[in-house]
Short mmCIF file of C-alpha atoms in Angstrom, two decimals:
data_model
loop_
_atom_site.label_atom_id
_atom_site.label_comp_id
_atom_site.label_asym_id
_atom_site.label_seq_id
_atom_site.Cartn_x
_atom_site.Cartn_y
_atom_site.Cartn_z
CA MET A 20 33.47 -73.13 -29.84
CA LEU A 21 36.67 -70.76 -29.39
CA ARG A 22 39.67 -65.55 -29.20
CA LYS A 23 38.00 -63.33 -31.75
CA ARG A 24 39.48 -61.00 -34.58
CA SER A 25 42.02 -63.18 -35.99
CA LEU A 26 42.74 -64.50 -32.77
CA SER A 27 41.19 -67.20 -34.67
CA ALA A 28 39.69 -69.58 -31.69
CA VAL A 29 36.63 -71.26 -31.71
CA VAL A 30 33.89 -69.80 -29.05
CA LEU A 31 31.34 -72.56 -28.89
CA LEU A 32 29.98 -74.61 -25.59
CA LEU A 33 32.48 -77.16 -25.67
CA VAL A 34 36.36 -78.59 -24.77
CA SER A 35 37.23 -80.90 -21.92
CA LEU A 36 35.91 -80.59 -18.47
CA LEU A 37 38.28 -79.78 -15.69
CA ALA A 38 37.82 -80.84 -12.27
CA GLY A 39 38.68 -77.55 -9.98
CA ALA A 40 41.88 -77.99 -7.39
CA CYS A 41 41.88 -75.74 -4.63
CA SER A 42 44.47 -74.20 -2.64
CA SER A 43 44.22 -72.51 1.08
CA TYR A 44 44.52 -69.01 0.01
CA GLN A 45 41.52 -66.98 1.37
CA VAL A 46 40.07 -64.20 -0.54
CA VAL A 47 40.10 -61.06 1.25
CA THR A 48 37.19 -58.52 0.38
CA ASP A 49 36.83 -54.81 1.06
CA ASN A 50 33.12 -53.44 1.48
CA ARG A 51 32.55 -53.44 -2.30
CA GLY A 52 33.37 -57.05 -2.95
CA GLY A 53 36.73 -56.38 -4.01
CA LEU A 54 40.17 -57.48 -2.87
CA SER A 55 42.21 -55.07 -0.49
CA GLY A 56 44.94 -53.55 -2.74
CA GLU A 57 46.46 -49.95 -4.08
CA ARG A 58 44.90 -50.46 -7.31
CA GLY A 59 42.02 -52.41 -6.70
CA ASN A 60 40.42 -55.70 -7.49
CA LEU A 61 38.27 -56.34 -10.90
CA ILE A 62 35.62 -58.94 -10.29
CA ILE A 63 34.34 -60.23 -13.43
CA ALA A 64 31.26 -62.26 -14.07
CA ILE A 65 31.66 -65.52 -16.22
CA LYS A 66 29.01 -67.88 -16.96
CA ASP A 67 30.65 -71.14 -16.05
CA ASP A 68 33.98 -72.77 -15.00
CA PRO A 69 37.03 -72.59 -17.41
CA LYS A 70 37.21 -75.87 -19.48
CA THR A 71 41.04 -75.45 -19.42
CA PHE A 72 43.94 -73.05 -18.26
CA ASN A 73 46.17 -74.48 -21.03
CA PRO A 74 45.72 -72.07 -24.29
CA ILE A 75 46.62 -74.76 -27.07
CA TYR A 76 43.33 -76.37 -25.75
CA ALA A 77 41.40 -73.55 -24.92
CA GLY A 78 37.93 -72.89 -27.20
CA ASP A 79 35.26 -71.76 -24.80
CA SER A 80 34.88 -68.00 -23.78
CA MET A 81 35.60 -68.53 -19.98
CA SER A 82 38.56 -70.30 -20.74
CA LEU A 83 39.83 -67.67 -23.73
CA THR A 84 38.84 -64.72 -21.19
CA ILE A 85 41.06 -65.99 -18.42
CA ASN A 86 44.05 -67.15 -20.30
CA ASN A 87 43.99 -63.59 -22.20
CA ALA A 88 45.46 -62.33 -18.75
CA LEU A 89 47.34 -65.25 -17.83
CA TYR A 90 49.51 -65.54 -21.20
CA ALA A 91 50.95 -63.40 -23.62
CA PRO A 92 50.46 -64.42 -27.44
CA LEU A 93 53.35 -64.17 -30.22
CA MET A 94 51.34 -61.40 -31.83
CA SER A 95 47.89 -59.90 -31.41
CA VAL A 96 45.22 -58.26 -33.68
CA ASN A 97 42.45 -55.70 -32.42
CA ASN A 98 40.51 -53.88 -34.84
CA GLY A 99 42.48 -55.04 -37.74
CA GLU A 100 45.63 -53.58 -36.22
CA LYS A 101 48.54 -55.96 -35.79
CA LYS A 102 50.68 -55.87 -32.63
CA PHE A 103 53.97 -57.84 -31.92
CA VAL A 104 53.70 -58.78 -28.06
CA LEU A 105 56.22 -61.53 -27.10
CA ALA A 106 57.28 -61.55 -30.55
CA GLU A 107 59.47 -58.51 -31.73
CA SER A 108 59.40 -59.38 -35.42
CA LEU A 109 58.15 -61.51 -38.08
CA ALA A 110 59.47 -61.69 -41.74
CA ALA A 111 58.42 -63.82 -44.50
CA SER A 112 60.21 -64.80 -47.91
CA LYS A 113 58.91 -63.95 -51.24
CA ASP A 114 57.44 -67.16 -52.10
CA LEU A 115 55.39 -66.99 -48.65
CA LYS A 116 57.25 -70.65 -47.91
CA LYS A 117 59.40 -69.44 -45.09
CA PHE A 118 58.54 -67.42 -41.99
CA THR A 119 61.41 -66.23 -39.35
CA LEU A 120 59.98 -65.10 -36.10
CA LYS A 121 62.31 -62.97 -33.53
CA LEU A 122 61.05 -62.98 -29.90
CA ARG A 123 61.99 -59.89 -27.65
CA ALA A 124 64.79 -60.02 -25.24
CA GLY A 125 64.66 -60.89 -21.57
CA LEU A 126 61.45 -62.70 -21.72
CA VAL A 127 60.40 -64.59 -18.47
CA TRP A 128 57.78 -67.15 -17.46
CA HIS A 129 55.76 -66.02 -13.95
CA ASP A 130 58.09 -68.51 -12.17
CA GLY A 131 61.21 -66.72 -13.42
CA GLN A 132 62.32 -69.14 -15.85
CA PRO A 133 63.62 -67.74 -19.11
CA LEU A 134 61.05 -67.70 -22.22
CA THR A 135 62.88 -68.60 -25.41
CA THR A 136 62.34 -70.15 -28.67
CA GLU A 137 62.90 -73.65 -26.99
CA ASP A 138 59.19 -73.02 -25.66
CA VAL A 139 57.75 -71.78 -28.79
CA LEU A 140 59.27 -74.97 -30.53
CA PHE A 141 58.09 -77.08 -28.11
CA THR A 142 54.27 -75.31 -28.33
CA PHE A 143 54.42 -76.06 -32.08
CA ASN A 144 55.66 -79.67 -31.98
CA SER A 145 52.97 -80.36 -29.44
CA ILE A 146 50.25 -78.70 -31.44
CA LEU A 147 51.41 -80.66 -34.49
CA ASP A 148 51.69 -84.10 -32.62
CA GLU A 149 48.36 -85.61 -33.40
CA LYS A 150 48.65 -87.48 -30.09
CA GLN A 151 48.22 -84.21 -28.29
CA HIS A 152 44.82 -83.57 -29.74
CA SER A 153 45.04 -79.58 -30.34
CA TYR A 154 42.22 -78.32 -32.65
CA PHE A 155 45.05 -75.73 -33.78
CA ARG A 156 46.67 -78.49 -35.85
CA SER A 157 45.10 -78.25 -38.98
CA SER A 158 46.10 -74.61 -39.14
CA PHE A 159 49.60 -76.01 -39.82
CA VAL A 160 48.99 -78.82 -41.92
CA LEU A 161 48.74 -77.88 -45.51
CA ASP A 162 47.37 -80.12 -48.10
CA GLY A 163 47.91 -82.86 -45.72
CA LYS A 164 51.45 -81.89 -45.05
CA PRO A 165 52.88 -80.33 -41.75
CA ILE A 166 55.04 -77.32 -41.50
CA SER A 167 58.42 -77.65 -40.01
CA VAL A 168 59.75 -75.51 -37.11
CA ASN A 169 63.41 -74.99 -36.36
CA LYS A 170 65.15 -73.27 -33.83
CA ILE A 171 67.80 -70.74 -35.05
CA ASP A 172 69.10 -69.50 -31.82
CA GLU A 173 67.41 -68.33 -28.29
CA ARG A 174 65.40 -65.76 -29.79
CA THR A 175 64.79 -66.83 -33.32
CA ILE A 176 62.68 -69.36 -34.94
CA GLU A 177 61.77 -70.57 -38.22
CA PHE A 178 58.80 -71.89 -40.06
CA VAL A 179 59.01 -73.78 -43.21
CA LEU A 180 55.75 -74.50 -45.14
CA PRO A 181 55.54 -77.37 -47.50
CA GLN A 182 53.93 -75.07 -49.87
CA ALA A 183 52.94 -71.20 -49.90
CA SER A 184 50.28 -70.07 -47.99
CA ALA A 185 48.49 -66.74 -47.82
CA ALA A 186 46.72 -67.67 -44.43
CA PHE A 187 49.97 -68.78 -42.23
CA GLU A 188 50.52 -65.29 -40.62
CA SER A 189 46.93 -65.17 -39.35
CA SER A 190 47.21 -68.71 -38.21
CA LEU A 191 50.19 -67.62 -36.20
CA VAL A 192 48.44 -64.87 -34.59
CA GLN A 193 46.20 -67.47 -32.58
CA ILE A 194 49.35 -69.49 -30.94
CA ILE A 195 50.05 -68.58 -27.48
CA PRO A 196 53.31 -70.21 -26.16
CA ILE A 197 53.28 -72.63 -23.18
CA PRO A 198 56.36 -73.47 -21.13
CA LYS A 199 58.64 -76.40 -22.20
CA HIS A 200 60.14 -76.62 -18.56
CA ILE A 201 56.50 -77.37 -16.85
CA PHE A 202 54.94 -79.85 -19.71
CA GLU A 203 58.19 -81.60 -21.29
CA GLY A 204 57.66 -85.18 -20.71
CA GLU A 205 53.99 -85.30 -20.12
CA ALA A 206 52.10 -87.78 -22.35
CA ASP A 207 48.97 -86.12 -22.44
CA LEU A 208 49.11 -82.24 -22.51
CA GLU A 209 45.31 -81.75 -22.40
CA LYS A 210 44.85 -83.91 -19.24
CA SER A 211 47.96 -82.85 -17.31
CA GLU A 212 47.43 -82.18 -13.79
CA LYS A 213 49.93 -79.50 -14.36
CA ASN A 214 47.47 -77.53 -16.07
CA TYR A 215 45.71 -76.69 -12.70
CA ASN A 216 48.37 -74.51 -11.34
CA PRO A 217 49.38 -72.61 -14.79
CA VAL A 218 52.68 -70.74 -15.32
CA GLY A 219 51.93 -67.81 -17.82
CA SER A 220 53.79 -65.08 -19.44
CA GLY A 221 51.12 -62.62 -19.19
CA PRO A 222 50.48 -59.25 -17.26
CA PHE A 223 48.55 -61.42 -14.24
CA LYS A 224 49.74 -64.98 -12.70
CA PHE A 225 47.60 -67.48 -11.38
CA LYS A 226 46.76 -67.72 -7.84
CA GLU A 227 43.70 -69.71 -7.18
CA TYR A 228 40.88 -71.73 -8.62
CA ARG A 229 37.95 -72.86 -6.59
CA SER A 230 35.49 -74.69 -8.98
CA GLY A 231 32.10 -73.33 -9.16
CA GLU A 232 33.08 -70.48 -7.36
CA TYR A 233 35.84 -68.15 -9.04
CA VAL A 234 39.19 -67.79 -10.55
CA LEU A 235 41.72 -65.35 -8.75
CA VAL A 236 44.81 -63.93 -10.79
CA GLU A 237 47.06 -61.24 -9.39
CA ARG A 238 49.42 -58.57 -11.20
CA ALA A 239 52.50 -60.21 -12.41
CA ASP A 240 55.57 -57.87 -11.80
CA THR A 241 57.35 -60.32 -14.18
CA TYR A 242 55.78 -59.09 -17.17
CA PHE A 243 58.09 -57.52 -19.74
CA ALA A 244 55.56 -54.88 -20.64
CA GLU A 245 53.70 -52.10 -18.63
CA LYS A 246 52.79 -53.74 -15.23
CA SER A 247 49.04 -53.97 -14.51
CA LYS A 248 47.32 -51.07 -13.05
CA LEU A 249 45.14 -53.72 -11.14
CA ASP A 250 46.32 -55.64 -8.10
CA SER A 251 44.15 -58.79 -8.99
CA ILE A 252 41.37 -59.80 -10.88
CA THR A 253 38.74 -62.51 -9.59
CA TYR A 254 36.50 -64.12 -12.29
CA ARG A 255 33.40 -65.01 -10.50
CA ILE A 256 31.48 -67.87 -11.82
CA ALA A 257 27.75 -66.73 -11.77
CA LYS A 258 25.56 -69.19 -13.83
CA GLU A 259 22.40 -67.30 -12.95
CA ASN A 260 21.73 -64.39 -15.04
CA ASN A 261 19.50 -62.27 -12.76
CA SER A 262 21.61 -62.66 -9.85
CA ALA A 263 24.47 -61.82 -11.67
CA VAL A 264 23.00 -58.44 -12.81
CA LEU A 265 21.76 -57.57 -9.10
CA ALA A 266 25.29 -58.19 -8.10
CA LEU A 267 26.51 -55.78 -10.68
CA GLN A 268 23.99 -53.05 -9.35
CA ASN A 269 25.19 -53.74 -5.89
CA GLY A 270 28.67 -53.32 -6.86
CA GLU A 271 29.51 -57.08 -5.89
CA LEU A 272 30.52 -57.53 -9.50
CA ASN A 273 32.43 -54.90 -11.60
CA MET A 274 31.92 -56.50 -15.32
CA LEU A 275 29.48 -58.37 -16.79
CA ARG A 276 28.89 -59.64 -20.23
CA VAL A 277 24.92 -58.29 -20.49
CA GLU A 278 22.42 -60.26 -22.32
CA PRO A 279 20.32 -58.47 -24.51
CA GLN A 280 17.08 -58.56 -22.43
CA ASP A 281 18.93 -57.16 -19.50
CA TYR A 282 20.26 -53.99 -21.40
CA ALA A 283 17.52 -51.44 -20.23
CA LYS A 284 17.86 -52.79 -16.89
CA VAL A 285 21.37 -52.54 -16.74
CA LYS A 286 21.39 -49.22 -18.38
CA ALA A 287 18.69 -47.58 -16.29
CA ALA A 288 20.58 -48.52 -12.98
CA GLY A 289 23.16 -45.88 -14.25
CA ASN A 290 26.05 -47.58 -12.24
CA ALA A 291 28.21 -48.81 -15.23
CA ASN A 292 29.38 -48.02 -18.27
CA LEU A 293 28.00 -49.99 -21.26
CA LEU A 294 30.03 -50.77 -23.98
CA MET A 295 28.40 -52.44 -27.13
CA PHE A 296 30.27 -53.51 -30.31
CA PRO A 297 29.87 -55.97 -32.98
CA SER A 298 30.72 -59.30 -31.44
CA GLY A 299 32.35 -60.75 -34.90
CA GLY A 300 30.63 -63.89 -33.93
CA VAL A 301 28.13 -66.21 -35.66
CA THR A 302 25.05 -67.70 -33.89
CA THR A 303 24.24 -71.17 -35.46
CA MET A 304 21.60 -73.93 -35.38
CA VAL A 305 23.62 -77.07 -35.82
CA PHE A 306 22.09 -80.48 -37.26
CA ASN A 307 23.54 -83.77 -35.86
CA MET A 308 24.11 -85.94 -38.97
CA ASN A 309 24.87 -88.97 -36.66
CA ILE A 310 21.31 -88.92 -36.58
CA ASP A 311 20.12 -91.04 -39.39
CA ILE A 312 16.78 -89.01 -39.96
CA MET A 313 18.97 -85.56 -40.30
CA LYS A 314 20.96 -86.99 -43.21
CA GLN A 315 18.05 -86.12 -45.29
CA LYS A 316 18.20 -82.68 -46.63
CA GLU A 317 14.46 -82.50 -47.02
CA VAL A 318 14.21 -82.81 -43.38
CA ARG A 319 16.55 -79.94 -42.57
CA GLN A 320 14.98 -78.05 -45.48
CA ALA A 321 11.56 -78.35 -43.83
CA ILE A 322 12.91 -77.55 -40.08
CA VAL A 323 14.33 -74.14 -41.37
CA HIS A 324 10.96 -73.34 -43.72
CA ALA A 325 9.27 -73.51 -40.27
CA LEU A 326 11.11 -71.02 -38.85
CA ASP A 327 10.73 -67.02 -39.51
CA LYS A 328 14.60 -65.85 -38.84
CA GLN A 329 13.57 -62.32 -37.63
CA GLU A 330 11.27 -63.80 -35.20
CA LEU A 331 13.63 -66.15 -34.08
CA ILE A 332 16.16 -63.37 -33.40
CA GLN A 333 13.54 -61.35 -31.94
CA ALA A 334 13.05 -64.18 -29.37
CA GLY A 335 16.70 -64.52 -28.63
CA PHE A 336 18.09 -61.20 -28.77
CA SER A 337 15.06 -58.83 -27.99
CA SER A 338 15.79 -56.49 -30.66
CA THR A 339 17.65 -56.07 -34.27
CA GLU A 340 19.13 -53.51 -32.23
CA PHE A 341 21.54 -56.17 -30.78
CA ALA A 342 21.82 -58.85 -33.91
CA GLU A 343 21.13 -59.05 -37.31
CA PRO A 344 20.12 -61.90 -39.68
CA ALA A 345 23.02 -63.94 -40.85
CA PRO A 346 23.53 -65.14 -44.53
CA SER A 347 26.34 -67.11 -44.31
CA ILE A 348 28.63 -69.20 -41.83
CA PHE A 349 31.42 -66.32 -42.07
CA SER A 350 30.89 -63.34 -39.74
CA PRO A 351 30.73 -60.10 -41.37
CA ASP A 352 34.60 -59.19 -40.87
CA THR A 353 35.96 -62.37 -42.68
CA LEU A 354 37.48 -62.10 -45.96
CA TYR A 355 35.37 -63.18 -48.89
CA ILE A 356 31.81 -63.17 -47.34
CA LYS A 357 29.10 -63.88 -49.47
CA LYS A 358 25.68 -61.91 -48.69
CA GLU A 359 23.76 -63.28 -51.18
CA LEU A 360 23.11 -66.91 -50.79
CA PRO A 361 20.35 -69.67 -50.89
CA ALA A 362 17.97 -68.71 -48.17
CA TYR A 363 15.02 -70.64 -46.53
CA HIS A 364 12.28 -68.18 -46.05
CA TYR A 365 9.14 -69.18 -43.48
CA ASP A 366 7.19 -71.06 -45.62
CA PRO A 367 5.00 -73.58 -43.22
CA ASP A 368 3.21 -75.21 -45.72
CA LYS A 369 6.49 -75.95 -47.88
CA SER A 370 7.87 -77.27 -44.74
CA LYS A 371 4.95 -79.99 -44.34
CA ALA A 372 5.14 -80.73 -47.68
CA LEU A 373 9.05 -81.51 -47.50
CA LEU A 374 8.18 -83.54 -44.56
CA LYS A 375 5.74 -85.56 -46.38
CA ALA A 376 7.90 -86.18 -49.14
CA ALA A 377 10.87 -87.41 -46.83
CA GLY A 378 8.51 -89.80 -45.15
CA ALA A 379 9.14 -87.84 -41.63
CA GLU A 380 5.45 -86.68 -40.94
CA GLY A 381 5.12 -86.80 -37.15
CA LEU A 382 8.70 -86.13 -36.70
CA LYS A 383 10.12 -86.11 -32.89
CA ILE A 384 13.44 -84.39 -32.22
CA ARG A 385 15.79 -83.78 -29.13
CA PHE A 386 16.92 -80.25 -29.01
CA ALA A 387 19.77 -79.20 -26.67
CA TYR A 388 20.94 -75.95 -25.49
CA PHE A 389 22.92 -73.97 -22.87
CA SER A 390 20.91 -73.73 -20.18
CA ALA A 391 22.39 -70.62 -18.68
CA SER A 392 21.84 -68.54 -21.84
CA THR A 393 18.73 -66.46 -22.03
CA PRO A 394 18.94 -65.97 -25.68
CA GLU A 395 19.38 -69.88 -26.18
CA THR A 396 16.49 -70.70 -23.77
CA ASN A 397 13.95 -68.33 -25.74
CA MET A 398 14.99 -69.23 -28.92
CA ALA A 399 14.49 -72.77 -27.97
CA LEU A 400 10.98 -72.37 -26.77
CA TYR A 401 10.35 -70.35 -30.01
CA LEU A 402 11.41 -73.11 -31.99
CA GLN A 403 9.52 -75.84 -30.26
CA GLN A 404 6.28 -73.76 -30.68
CA LYS A 405 7.03 -73.23 -34.37
CA LEU A 406 8.00 -76.71 -35.25
CA LYS A 407 4.67 -77.96 -33.47
CA GLU A 408 2.68 -76.10 -35.76
CA VAL A 409 4.21 -78.22 -38.93
CA GLY A 410 3.86 -81.18 -36.97
CA ILE A 411 7.08 -81.70 -35.32
CA GLN A 412 7.31 -82.74 -31.74
CA VAL A 413 10.23 -81.33 -29.97
CA GLU A 414 11.75 -82.45 -26.53
CA LEU A 415 14.23 -79.52 -25.19
CA ILE A 416 17.23 -80.51 -23.33
CA PRO A 417 18.70 -77.98 -21.43
CA LEU A 418 22.43 -78.46 -20.48
CA ASP A 419 25.10 -76.64 -18.29
CA GLY A 420 28.16 -75.78 -20.44
CA ALA A 421 30.23 -78.63 -19.12
CA ALA A 422 27.59 -81.41 -19.93
CA LEU A 423 27.02 -79.75 -23.56
CA GLY A 424 30.41 -79.29 -24.39
CA LYS A 425 31.14 -83.01 -23.39
CA LYS A 426 28.40 -84.21 -25.53
CA ALA A 427 29.34 -81.86 -28.69
CA LEU A 428 33.02 -83.22 -28.61
CA ASN A 429 31.72 -86.74 -28.88
CA LYS A 430 32.10 -87.69 -32.56
CA ASP A 431 29.74 -90.22 -32.04
CA ASN A 432 27.10 -88.14 -30.22
CA THR A 433 23.59 -89.22 -30.73
CA ASP A 434 22.48 -87.87 -27.26
CA TYR A 435 20.51 -85.02 -29.36
CA ASP A 436 19.53 -84.39 -32.77
CA MET A 437 19.95 -80.56 -32.97
CA SER A 438 21.60 -78.00 -31.04
CA PHE A 439 22.52 -74.18 -30.94
CA GLY A 440 26.03 -73.31 -31.70
CA GLY A 441 28.13 -70.04 -32.13
CA TYR A 442 31.89 -69.27 -32.92
CA SER A 443 33.88 -66.12 -33.26
CA MET A 444 36.71 -66.64 -35.72
CA GLY A 445 37.93 -63.63 -37.08
CA PHE A 446 38.88 -62.22 -40.42
CA GLU A 447 40.89 -65.29 -41.82
CA PRO A 448 38.46 -67.64 -43.07
CA ASP A 449 41.21 -70.41 -43.43
CA ALA A 450 40.56 -70.50 -39.36
CA TYR A 451 36.82 -71.96 -39.92
CA LYS A 452 37.93 -74.92 -41.33
CA VAL A 453 38.61 -76.40 -37.52
CA LEU A 454 34.75 -76.18 -37.54
CA TYR A 455 33.83 -78.10 -40.90
CA LEU A 456 36.58 -80.42 -42.34
CA SER A 457 35.27 -84.01 -41.98
CA ASP A 458 37.56 -84.98 -39.21
CA ALA A 459 37.88 -81.76 -37.52
CA ALA A 460 37.30 -82.32 -33.74
CA TYR A 461 35.05 -79.10 -33.85
CA ASN A 462 32.82 -80.52 -36.61
CA TYR A 463 29.86 -80.63 -34.07
CA SER A 464 27.21 -81.10 -37.35
CA HIS A 465 29.69 -84.15 -38.09
CA TYR A 466 28.86 -83.37 -41.81
CA LYS A 467 31.50 -85.30 -44.18
CA ASN A 468 31.79 -84.08 -47.69
CA GLU A 469 35.13 -84.83 -49.67
CA GLN A 470 34.53 -81.96 -52.32
CA PHE A 471 34.06 -79.61 -49.36
CA ASP A 472 37.04 -80.56 -47.70
CA GLN A 473 39.15 -80.42 -50.74
CA TRP A 474 37.85 -76.64 -51.20
CA TRP A 475 38.92 -75.81 -47.37
CA GLN A 476 42.37 -77.37 -48.16
CA GLN A 477 42.92 -75.70 -51.59
CA ALA A 478 41.62 -72.30 -50.17
CA ALA A 479 44.15 -72.46 -47.28
CA VAL A 480 47.15 -72.58 -49.75
CA GLU A 481 46.06 -70.36 -52.31
CA THR A 482 47.92 -67.31 -53.03
CA ASP A 483 45.95 -65.60 -55.54
CA SER A 484 43.07 -63.58 -54.01
CA ALA A 485 40.73 -63.92 -56.79
CA LYS A 486 40.75 -67.86 -56.59
CA ARG A 487 40.90 -67.54 -52.79
CA GLU A 488 37.52 -65.47 -52.97
CA GLN A 489 36.23 -68.32 -55.27
CA LEU A 490 37.00 -71.07 -53.26
CA TYR A 491 35.46 -69.67 -50.26
CA GLY A 492 32.24 -68.66 -52.34
CA GLN A 493 31.96 -72.22 -53.34
CA ILE A 494 32.18 -73.21 -49.78
CA GLN A 495 29.55 -70.80 -48.33
CA GLU A 496 27.48 -71.65 -51.58
CA LEU A 497 27.65 -75.27 -50.59
CA SER A 498 27.04 -74.99 -47.01
CA ALA A 499 23.82 -72.71 -47.78
CA GLN A 500 22.45 -75.56 -49.96
CA GLU A 501 23.40 -78.16 -47.41
CA ILE A 502 22.11 -76.44 -44.27
CA THR A 503 24.07 -78.97 -41.98
CA THR A 504 24.67 -75.65 -39.88
CA TYR A 505 22.15 -72.95 -40.16
CA PRO A 506 23.44 -69.15 -39.84
CA ILE A 507 20.97 -67.65 -37.37
CA ALA A 508 22.32 -63.90 -36.10
CA TYR A 509 25.57 -61.79 -36.25
CA GLY A 510 25.18 -60.51 -32.68
CA LYS A 511 26.64 -57.66 -30.55
CA SER A 512 28.71 -57.75 -27.59
CA ILE A 513 27.47 -55.58 -24.70
CA ILE A 514 29.80 -55.21 -21.56
CA ALA A 515 28.98 -53.41 -18.57
CA VAL A 516 31.90 -52.07 -16.86
CA ASP A 517 31.43 -50.70 -12.78
CA SER A 518 31.82 -46.60 -13.38
CA ARG A 519 34.24 -46.87 -10.86
CA PHE A 520 36.64 -48.14 -13.15
CA ALA A 521 38.66 -46.36 -15.78
CA GLY A 522 41.07 -47.25 -18.46
CA ILE A 523 38.43 -48.50 -20.66
CA GLU A 524 39.56 -47.01 -23.99
CA GLU A 525 43.38 -47.84 -23.42
CA ALA A 526 42.26 -51.61 -22.59
CA GLY A 527 40.44 -51.63 -26.04
CA ALA A 528 37.30 -53.76 -25.98
CA LYS A 529 37.30 -56.67 -27.82
CA PRO A 530 35.16 -59.54 -28.68
CA VAL A 531 35.05 -63.07 -26.78
CA VAL A 532 37.58 -61.84 -24.27
CA MET A 533 35.78 -58.65 -23.43
CA PHE A 534 39.05 -56.63 -23.35
CA ASP A 535 42.32 -56.96 -25.38
CA ASP A 536 44.43 -55.80 -22.48
CA PHE A 537 43.11 -56.03 -18.82
CA ALA A 538 46.14 -54.57 -17.28
CA LYS A 539 45.25 -51.14 -18.46
CA LEU A 540 42.03 -51.17 -16.27
CA TYR A 541 42.33 -49.50 -12.87
CA LYS A 542 40.02 -48.50 -9.85
CA GLN A 543 39.63 -44.62 -9.41
CA LYS A 544 40.29 -43.40 -6.18
#
């Protein structure tokens, strides 16, 4: 589920379903499918409707990509480099129990209202409020105790931690303030109607959303930094991959996440620049522990022994050029990743023996996957065939993003036995605990283990690097032994950008959200 590179968000196929609210604004296009304007309109394909326009709930790649244009974070990190955005500075006490953040002067929201520490305080209090159900909350609760947030003045805020934490600054990077004057008094921020007309702080402001069609944002002249070189961005919802590729070739789309199967075709067309870089993500297979048969470790082991990971990657990603086998639940850019972990090599005889020992011969399972994803579809078909060879019958359940997300977020979900997953969490391993703590909303395997929880909580506040490494090593070891989440691959992001657009290097290619700063892109004359 959710921003990449220490923006620590979860990129999965999830979050709550939004109904679209429409305005009467009409899109005016030129003969290449863009909005008329001096600097041009960039048309980006996204695979599904965004699940939310509220950044304290955004977890899917569509919402994160759009929110990256609508909102500004306190700080950002790209390629390991920290950059202050809304914040001007951050100072830590020697004991790492107090952090003082200072905002830039003169910040405003898109509606012209001042952006101050009142908004930052409101954002953090909302996250910490258990009734608001923000998955970020676990990052700011240390060993069961929440941090406290205090306003010093209109530009200065202080974070007081119940104990020292080496992970706090990285957790802070993921937070994007929301406007207090818009949301104050709302009983349920996640379901608020005000989310449908978002008021942001970023280089683009919201114009219109038509469910199933597009989201339109336009240049925000209130933005504190350099104004966008684009007039607007249209995020066009393109669920059918072949149609999206054709639209890119015809100039009806200007930017597209390219699936590995389409790389050669897009490259041969010659009308787009192709960027390929490590996604920072992990593609996984998740066992639903709400299902009794899946609680048996022997059954989980039997299933993974029936699969050849290299073949599975070949089926999903076409070539190891686009992905490599993942040994750990951590991505390669994560601190303390272990590459030598218990593995389950392809062994159909062992698979059959484990099934027999577990009394699970003739097993039937239901496997859910994201139907708009060619890699997931191909991997699901491969899995169905390989499990059939060891006597397991697989019913495939293709779902759109909204349906899959709704089911996955249900902690009592029994609608399927297994599914694919994926996330991109960045370099700070503490970010992963929103996926693995027993009571975490994004714990899609529903695995519960008191010792596992304890290690995650201890590692979050441990300041000694050697001890942190040991704890995260134990976490990865246990995960590999239990295989409730089976890491498959570390993939690559492939972005195609219409060759008529420039500013690519300045915009900074970035996993999950495509570019760090879309405002730097522009259409060449």
